[in-house]
XYZ file of C-alpha atoms in Angstrom:
561
model
C 71.367 117.038 73.374
C 73.409 114.819 71.088
C 76.926 116.044 70.385
C 78.262 115.484 66.880
C 80.864 112.770 66.984
C 84.501 113.461 66.171
C 86.453 111.278 63.799
C 89.363 109.494 65.433
C 92.676 108.565 63.922
C 91.677 104.927 63.372
C 88.210 105.604 62.070
C 86.462 105.610 65.443
C 83.811 108.078 66.491
C 82.996 109.459 69.943
C 79.489 110.644 70.718
C 77.431 111.399 73.800
C 74.769 108.760 73.292
C 76.551 105.656 74.515
C 78.927 103.236 72.837
C 78.967 104.193 69.176
C 82.684 104.052 68.466
C 84.182 101.809 65.862
C 86.158 98.768 66.889
C 89.753 98.966 65.648
C 90.640 96.926 62.621
C 92.697 93.788 62.923
C 95.670 95.655 61.513
C 95.280 98.337 64.134
C 95.110 95.679 66.855
C 98.325 94.161 65.558
C 99.978 97.584 65.605
C 98.780 98.087 69.160
C 100.215 94.781 70.251
C 103.489 95.716 68.649
C 103.531 98.994 70.584
C 102.530 101.201 67.617
C 99.140 102.669 68.366
C 99.570 105.328 65.753
C 98.149 108.787 66.365
C 98.931 111.392 69.023
C 97.696 109.750 72.233
C 96.471 112.954 73.865
C 95.299 115.253 71.095
C 93.101 117.939 72.588
C 92.682 116.377 76.002
C 92.139 119.019 78.663
C 92.321 118.998 82.441
C 89.360 120.939 83.797
C 87.616 121.779 87.051
C 83.877 121.194 86.929
C 81.584 122.753 89.513
C 78.684 120.758 90.914
C 75.876 121.804 93.239
C 74.527 118.507 94.575
C 75.707 115.022 95.436
C 73.509 113.682 92.637
C 75.300 115.840 90.078
C 78.683 114.719 91.398
C 77.687 111.052 91.166
C 76.437 111.631 87.625
C 79.764 113.210 86.635
C 81.655 110.252 88.098
C 79.539 107.771 86.156
C 79.753 109.661 82.847
C 83.250 111.178 82.584
C 86.914 110.667 83.416
C 86.749 112.145 86.907
C 90.100 112.240 88.654
C 90.929 111.535 92.274
C 91.008 115.242 92.991
C 88.093 117.255 94.342
C 87.490 120.255 96.581
C 84.372 119.653 98.619
C 84.429 123.157 100.112
C 84.578 124.864 96.719
C 82.327 122.282 95.050
C 84.413 121.196 92.085
C 85.995 118.031 90.779
C 88.935 117.636 88.379
C 88.373 115.813 85.093
C 90.086 114.893 81.841
C 87.899 115.770 78.858
C 88.036 115.711 75.095
C 86.494 118.605 73.112
C 83.163 116.804 72.724
C 83.011 116.059 76.460
C 83.770 119.693 77.206
C 80.907 120.815 74.990
C 78.589 118.263 76.557
C 79.346 119.588 80.039
C 78.570 123.122 78.934
C 75.318 121.996 77.305
C 74.358 120.249 80.544
C 74.765 123.562 82.385
C 78.005 122.907 84.296
C 80.574 125.613 84.945
C 83.842 124.326 83.484
C 87.245 125.915 84.032
C 90.142 124.749 81.868
C 93.356 124.337 83.843
C 95.737 125.633 81.223
C 99.104 124.911 82.794
C 98.398 121.244 83.667
C 96.768 120.778 80.257
C 99.915 122.055 78.557
C 102.095 119.899 80.818
C 100.020 116.829 79.965
C 100.424 117.486 76.252
C 104.152 118.136 76.507
C 104.761 115.026 78.615
C 102.802 112.611 76.473
C 102.666 113.914 72.927
C 105.049 112.153 70.599
C 106.330 109.293 72.737
C 105.391 105.675 72.302
C 107.454 104.022 74.993
C 107.768 104.227 78.743
C 111.482 104.589 78.080
C 110.706 108.302 78.106
C 110.370 107.826 81.867
C 113.535 106.053 82.906
C 112.482 105.662 86.541
C 109.497 103.429 85.684
C 109.870 99.796 84.723
C 107.648 98.190 82.119
C 105.540 95.148 82.927
C 108.242 92.899 81.482
C 111.082 94.710 83.248
C 109.252 94.475 86.548
C 108.790 90.709 86.140
C 112.446 90.260 85.165
C 113.661 92.226 88.162
C 111.437 90.247 90.521
C 112.947 87.058 89.118
C 116.423 88.458 89.683
C 115.549 89.328 93.276
C 114.275 85.790 93.824
C 117.551 84.421 92.472
C 119.833 86.822 94.352
C 117.917 86.678 97.646
C 116.523 83.155 97.598
C 116.034 83.071 101.388
C 113.955 86.262 101.310
C 111.971 86.246 98.048
C 109.439 83.813 96.629
C 107.793 84.546 93.269
C 104.020 84.193 93.013
C 101.539 84.103 90.142
C 98.100 85.032 91.459
C 96.221 84.664 88.167
C 95.959 85.730 84.541
C 95.064 88.926 82.739
C 92.034 89.268 80.448
C 94.148 88.856 77.318
C 95.752 85.700 78.662
C 92.432 83.979 79.403
C 90.787 85.172 76.165
C 91.737 83.259 73.012
C 92.370 84.881 69.674
C 94.190 88.060 70.737
C 97.330 89.114 72.508
C 99.062 86.571 74.692
C 98.468 88.536 77.884
C 100.250 88.277 81.190
C 100.525 86.496 84.476
C 99.617 88.736 87.408
C 102.990 88.375 89.046
C 104.240 89.240 92.488
C 106.524 88.321 95.378
C 106.345 87.146 98.965
C 109.151 88.796 100.907
C 110.122 87.295 104.278
C 112.964 85.428 105.950
C 112.005 81.912 104.913
C 114.417 80.412 107.454
C 112.085 81.514 110.248
C 108.870 79.539 110.330
C 105.421 81.115 110.377
C 102.605 81.722 110.478
C 103.435 85.417 110.232
C 101.326 88.591 109.991
C 100.858 89.725 106.378
C 100.905 93.047 104.552
C 99.551 92.993 100.973
C 100.686 95.855 98.719
C 99.461 96.270 95.143
C 99.823 98.837 92.386
C 98.595 99.853 88.968
C 95.070 98.452 89.024
C 94.431 101.628 87.031
C 96.832 101.244 84.152
C 97.855 104.847 83.497
C 99.054 105.495 87.055
C 102.769 105.027 86.390
C 104.131 105.794 89.867
C 102.149 103.131 91.680
C 103.728 99.938 90.339
C 107.193 101.401 90.711
C 106.530 102.519 94.284
C 105.339 99.009 95.184
C 108.396 97.199 93.837
C 110.739 99.886 95.173
C 109.394 99.356 98.679
C 109.927 95.617 98.395
C 113.471 96.187 97.136
C 114.105 98.556 100.042
C 113.141 95.844 102.513
C 115.083 93.115 100.716
C 118.362 94.950 100.125
C 118.442 96.440 103.629
C 117.849 93.149 105.399
C 120.720 92.565 107.823
C 121.878 96.187 107.795
C 118.664 98.060 108.660
C 117.387 96.858 112.066
C 113.707 97.522 111.299
C 113.829 95.894 107.867
C 115.476 92.921 109.540
C 112.960 92.318 112.326
C 110.070 92.953 109.946
C 111.202 90.330 107.442
C 112.084 87.908 110.224
C 108.619 88.155 111.756
C 106.196 89.394 109.053
C 105.434 88.731 105.376
C 105.230 91.351 102.639
C 103.109 90.312 99.642
C 103.608 92.577 96.622
C 101.777 92.680 93.275
C 103.144 95.689 91.359
C 100.988 95.306 88.220
C 97.412 94.263 89.008
C 96.322 95.242 85.481
C 99.204 94.314 83.153
C 97.193 94.346 79.885
C 95.979 97.871 80.464
C 99.392 98.974 81.638
C 100.950 97.925 78.314
C 98.583 100.317 76.542
C 99.355 103.076 79.033
C 103.085 102.527 78.588
C 102.659 103.861 75.052
C 101.465 107.205 76.358
C 97.713 106.679 76.407
C 95.477 107.478 79.362
C 94.182 103.902 79.542
C 92.540 103.347 82.937
C 90.731 100.042 82.514
C 91.740 96.505 81.655
C 91.924 95.183 78.084
C 88.437 93.626 77.846
C 87.162 94.385 74.336
C 83.968 92.349 74.557
C 81.643 94.925 76.034
C 81.283 97.602 73.392
C 82.604 99.406 70.352
C 84.798 101.983 72.041
C 87.417 104.453 70.940
C 90.725 103.004 69.830
C 93.256 104.449 70.506
C 91.748 105.047 73.965
C 90.724 108.521 75.008
C 89.809 110.105 78.320
C 86.161 109.796 77.251
C 85.967 106.389 75.619
C 88.080 103.259 75.895
C 87.752 99.503 75.912
C 87.809 97.626 79.162
C 86.354 97.410 82.642
C 87.324 99.614 85.566
C 88.799 96.973 87.867
C 88.401 99.255 90.872
C 84.635 99.137 90.301
C 84.454 95.411 89.566
C 84.977 93.780 92.965
C 82.163 91.660 94.332
C 81.563 93.547 97.597
C 78.860 96.221 97.042
C 79.183 95.788 93.296
C 77.084 98.131 91.149
C 76.510 101.064 93.481
C 77.372 104.758 93.370
C 80.394 105.958 91.438
C 80.110 103.389 88.651
C 78.881 103.391 85.070
C 76.805 100.906 83.085
C 78.046 102.321 79.766
C 80.731 100.135 78.268
C 83.052 102.867 77.015
C 82.963 105.038 80.119
C 86.008 105.188 82.356
C 84.181 103.805 85.417
C 82.378 101.007 83.548
C 81.725 98.202 86.037
C 80.326 95.572 83.645
C 77.264 93.501 84.569
C 78.910 91.514 87.371
C 82.155 91.154 89.289
C 83.520 89.286 86.331
C 87.058 90.237 85.406
C 89.921 87.747 85.757
C 92.098 90.389 87.385
C 89.653 91.201 90.180
C 88.827 87.528 90.674
C 92.536 86.777 90.984
C 92.980 89.487 93.606
C 89.987 88.292 95.614
C 91.079 84.660 95.462
C 94.615 85.461 96.488
C 93.720 87.750 99.376
C 91.210 85.167 100.596
C 94.027 82.614 100.619
C 96.387 84.674 102.775
C 93.923 86.428 105.113
C 91.278 84.758 107.258
C 87.719 86.113 107.160
C 87.571 88.036 110.431
C 84.390 90.117 110.013
C 80.717 89.202 110.206
C 78.373 89.256 107.185
C 76.443 92.428 108.046
C 77.443 95.956 107.076
C 77.572 96.997 110.735
C 79.649 94.030 111.940
C 82.986 95.290 113.229
C 86.135 93.235 112.808
C 87.552 92.249 116.224
C 90.230 94.357 117.876
C 92.827 91.601 117.391
C 92.233 91.314 113.629
C 95.448 90.614 111.746
C 96.309 91.684 108.221
C 96.577 94.889 106.226
C 96.390 95.825 102.555
C 97.161 98.997 100.618
C 96.284 99.627 96.977
C 98.347 102.372 95.353
C 96.679 104.844 92.992
C 97.358 108.261 91.490
C 96.882 111.050 91.364
C 95.962 113.482 94.140
C 97.664 113.140 97.497
C 95.168 111.283 99.699
C 94.977 108.431 102.194
C 91.512 106.889 101.842
C 89.839 104.304 104.067
C 86.505 102.408 103.858
C 83.789 102.783 103.161
C 84.079 103.927 99.552
C 80.599 102.742 98.560
C 78.844 104.842 101.230
C 79.458 107.943 103.315
C 78.345 105.980 106.379
C 81.199 105.193 108.722
C 82.658 101.696 108.586
C 82.219 99.667 111.797
C 85.968 100.009 112.516
C 85.974 103.693 111.577
C 87.893 104.851 114.665
C 90.671 102.322 114.210
C 90.956 102.873 110.446
C 91.131 106.619 110.962
C 93.822 106.272 113.634
C 96.055 104.163 111.396
C 95.387 106.445 108.443
C 96.562 109.423 110.480
C 99.804 107.580 111.187
C 100.277 107.368 107.420
C 99.346 111.037 107.060
C 102.040 111.993 109.535
C 104.660 110.514 107.220
C 103.433 111.416 103.725
C 101.555 114.631 104.510
C 98.401 113.509 102.658
C 94.841 114.337 103.730
C 93.324 111.295 105.461
C 89.627 110.853 104.807
C 86.788 108.646 103.601
C 86.325 108.800 99.830
C 82.592 109.731 99.679
C 83.218 112.476 102.244
C 86.294 114.157 100.765
C 86.198 112.907 97.161
C 83.280 110.880 95.773
C 81.736 107.444 96.112
C 83.297 104.422 94.404
C 81.487 101.104 94.699
C 83.176 97.785 94.013
C 86.625 99.031 95.046
C 89.531 96.874 96.203
C 89.828 98.386 99.671
C 86.093 98.018 100.346
C 86.254 94.382 99.258
C 89.253 93.613 101.484
C 87.738 95.245 104.555
C 84.118 94.371 103.853
C 84.739 90.710 103.053
C 87.721 89.831 105.250
C 87.744 92.551 107.912
C 91.414 93.433 107.396
C 92.519 97.061 107.540
C 92.451 98.358 103.963
C 93.544 101.667 102.472
C 94.020 103.449 99.171
C 97.001 105.771 98.783
C 96.531 108.363 96.021
C 100.068 109.556 95.266
C 101.524 112.351 93.199
C 100.202 115.063 90.924
C 100.050 113.359 87.518
C 99.378 110.007 85.886
C 102.676 110.316 84.041
C 104.548 111.673 87.059
C 107.937 113.138 86.232
C 110.855 111.060 87.407
C 112.323 114.023 89.270
C 109.145 114.407 91.317
C 108.802 110.673 91.831
C 112.325 110.305 93.168
C 112.405 113.456 95.304
C 108.883 113.415 96.743
C 106.730 110.314 96.198
C 109.345 107.741 97.204
C 110.625 109.376 100.409
C 107.173 110.560 101.486
C 105.625 107.127 101.123
C 108.402 104.726 102.130
C 107.980 105.807 105.749
C 104.192 105.456 105.508
C 104.484 101.985 103.967
C 106.933 100.929 106.658
C 104.400 102.135 109.232
C 101.822 99.924 107.528
C 104.155 96.927 107.591
C 104.747 97.420 111.321
C 101.000 97.614 111.960
C 100.094 94.467 109.986
C 99.927 92.188 113.041
C 97.339 94.275 114.931
C 96.199 97.137 112.671
C 93.271 98.019 114.958
C 95.402 98.142 118.140
C 99.072 98.946 117.515
C 98.578 102.341 115.784
C 96.847 103.705 118.906
C 100.120 103.274 120.811
C 103.164 105.550 120.715
C 106.070 105.221 118.294
C 109.585 104.396 119.418
C 111.991 106.635 117.502
C 115.699 107.508 117.569
C 116.565 104.127 119.060
C 120.303 104.060 119.741
C 123.049 102.421 121.782
C 126.020 104.249 123.291
C 128.345 101.933 121.388
C 127.344 99.805 118.422
C 130.090 97.257 119.045
C 131.362 96.159 122.464
C 133.390 93.420 124.078
C 131.267 90.975 126.071
C 130.986 92.155 129.653
C 130.806 95.829 128.702
C 127.744 97.824 129.719
C 125.966 99.895 127.070
C 123.235 102.493 127.296
C 120.088 101.982 125.203
C 118.010 105.111 124.539
C 114.878 105.966 122.557
C 112.217 108.617 122.196
C 108.662 107.426 122.887
C 106.206 109.635 120.999
C 102.400 109.530 121.065
C 101.918 112.593 118.835
C 102.823 111.242 115.395
C 99.388 111.557 113.788
C 98.206 113.961 111.115
C 95.001 113.930 109.084
C 96.160 117.070 107.248
C 92.855 118.842 107.612
C 90.402 115.998 108.344
C 90.168 115.866 112.116
C 92.573 115.386 115.005
C 93.718 112.370 116.967
C 93.664 112.322 120.770
C 97.096 111.835 122.345
C 98.034 110.404 125.722
C 100.960 110.669 128.070
C 103.604 107.982 127.875
C 103.244 105.391 130.626
C 106.082 102.915 130.019
C 108.820 101.700 127.708
C 110.481 98.324 127.326
C 112.866 96.372 125.144
C 113.349 92.786 124.043
C 116.362 91.010 122.597
C 116.159 89.419 119.134
C 112.463 88.534 119.399
C 109.351 90.759 119.558
C 107.421 91.006 122.807
C 104.381 89.145 121.449
C 106.494 86.058 120.742
C 106.912 85.429 124.467
C 110.368 87.009 124.669
C 111.460 88.384 128.021
C 110.739 92.112 128.272
C 112.999 94.576 130.086
C 111.703 97.866 131.466
C 113.226 101.213 130.524
C 113.135 104.364 132.642
C 112.107 107.885 131.716
C 115.152 109.983 130.915
C 113.809 112.830 133.052
C 112.732 110.516 135.873
C 108.973 110.325 135.193
C 106.764 109.272 132.301
C 104.242 112.127 132.306
C 104.216 113.719 128.837
C 103.110 112.788 125.316
C 106.746 112.571 124.213
C 109.366 111.118 126.512
C 112.930 109.922 126.398
C 113.552 106.396 127.638
C 116.825 104.856 128.780
C 118.345 101.750 130.316
C 121.747 100.198 130.882
C 122.423 96.752 129.441
C 125.116 94.543 130.969
C 126.504 92.197 128.301
C 128.305 89.930 130.741
C 127.901 86.348 129.600
C 126.712 87.285 126.101
C 128.209 85.209 123.323
C 129.777 86.921 120.346
C 127.355 87.953 117.636
C 124.881 90.544 116.444
C 121.861 91.255 118.635
C 118.645 93.071 117.770
C 117.267 95.329 120.527
C 113.573 96.080 119.957
C 112.027 99.034 121.852
C 108.299 99.649 122.422
C 106.361 102.362 124.229
C 103.016 102.318 126.023
C 100.574 105.184 126.493
C 98.396 106.003 129.495
C 95.464 104.137 127.914
C 97.464 100.918 127.919
C 98.224 100.833 124.177
C 101.618 99.443 123.190
C 102.955 100.825 119.925
C 105.022 99.122 117.248
C 108.687 98.431 118.006
C 111.719 100.059 116.475
C 115.125 98.431 116.689
C 118.868 98.909 116.805
C 121.747 96.444 116.327
C 124.317 95.717 119.008
C 127.412 93.739 118.054
C 129.123 91.813 120.847
C 132.719 90.760 120.217
């Protein structure tokens, strides 16, 4: 049945029969561009749980409403943001709808009345992020190179706002020549997901500022490249920074949608449904104002910029058919950060069928799950289908390992929660990803080297030191979505200054208890520094399991006087 439309603060009207909302006036557009969108950005928005009985009903909900990245497959419900008219429509369609009162009240209290992201001091605006990246490039010129991968919709569309460059950084020790394995990290393709852009730039800053003092940050930036794009959707993010639940980009050409944006109707295209691989399938909408609107083709400048850039830094390593697996020695890894609902998701998103590299993707995902405690699963199996997504494009087109991290418990995550939980939980997972970037389908199957230490951090040349480490093949956790087989440790080794794959001489380590015969073992060796010249040395330790898999190295500094 048709639901009577509700008047909006700028004269718009939301109904259930497709795009019938009024386009904002020119004056309203000017106010928006000036950061003054006017009315209460949330109003009567509610967070609800909606029960569904079949996969068809779930897919219909995803294509029609603002379905969140939170679902309980066992209980058969999905979380959604709804306006009063959407709530009534769901009831008329026969769905059981349960209002989540506490989160609804929290949403209203967090958003109502503010018009600036300054209400969240831990999150940088689009402009602040760009300024800080420029400062990093100036202060750490040997480690940071600024990149511009393309333009936003506003920037390529004449007659409106000026728009933005889609800006990022390449972080690596530029004094060491490549080619080097690459890890691509991006955030905020969905504009309202505040924590994601900040987490991306924070991780880059962590690597940059700890170079030379943190052994792992040092060998990673010497030997690998980190490519970071914090704001993949800067136009949409500017709307969201004013307290609106804007998900999509700024494209105003596709319909007369609600303005200010609502959780039911807003201008733009869902960029995470607009990629060219498997475009137009399940989990997308053809209705211009819907939150998962895909448009008529993979058309948006933001998604085209992402595809062009990733194609320029990663070789195509997978065949053209859906069942073609990428080779075991594939190099390259990407993670797209989203919120909210703690999850680590891997391809496919367009289909519940397993990706050809399912085993390897699952293994690496469970490494991430060990660190951040998130369930590790395939989106159509534990959440819902989403065609045209970034991770499916990266894996499906190029064959690289690709993941989505869903972080946090809110779009407008509190700074206290962000600092105390999201950052520490995910820094370790992102570092694991960086370490795996060279061989994402091989290295994660091997054990981790942890607690790497020397008996003395600074010695006079000629002094012997003891190098120790724990070699652990148990650091996997799907958090409820299957278990990973573990193997006994078979060997451990170390190299000096260079990783083993570079051709550096490897030195065997012994089991602390005399025999490598358990899934977690101590390893030890004595290093004689006779003849070493004065300087700082990097000792890189790796472990091997009984199946022959070598894990990623971890390192410690040794200063020789």
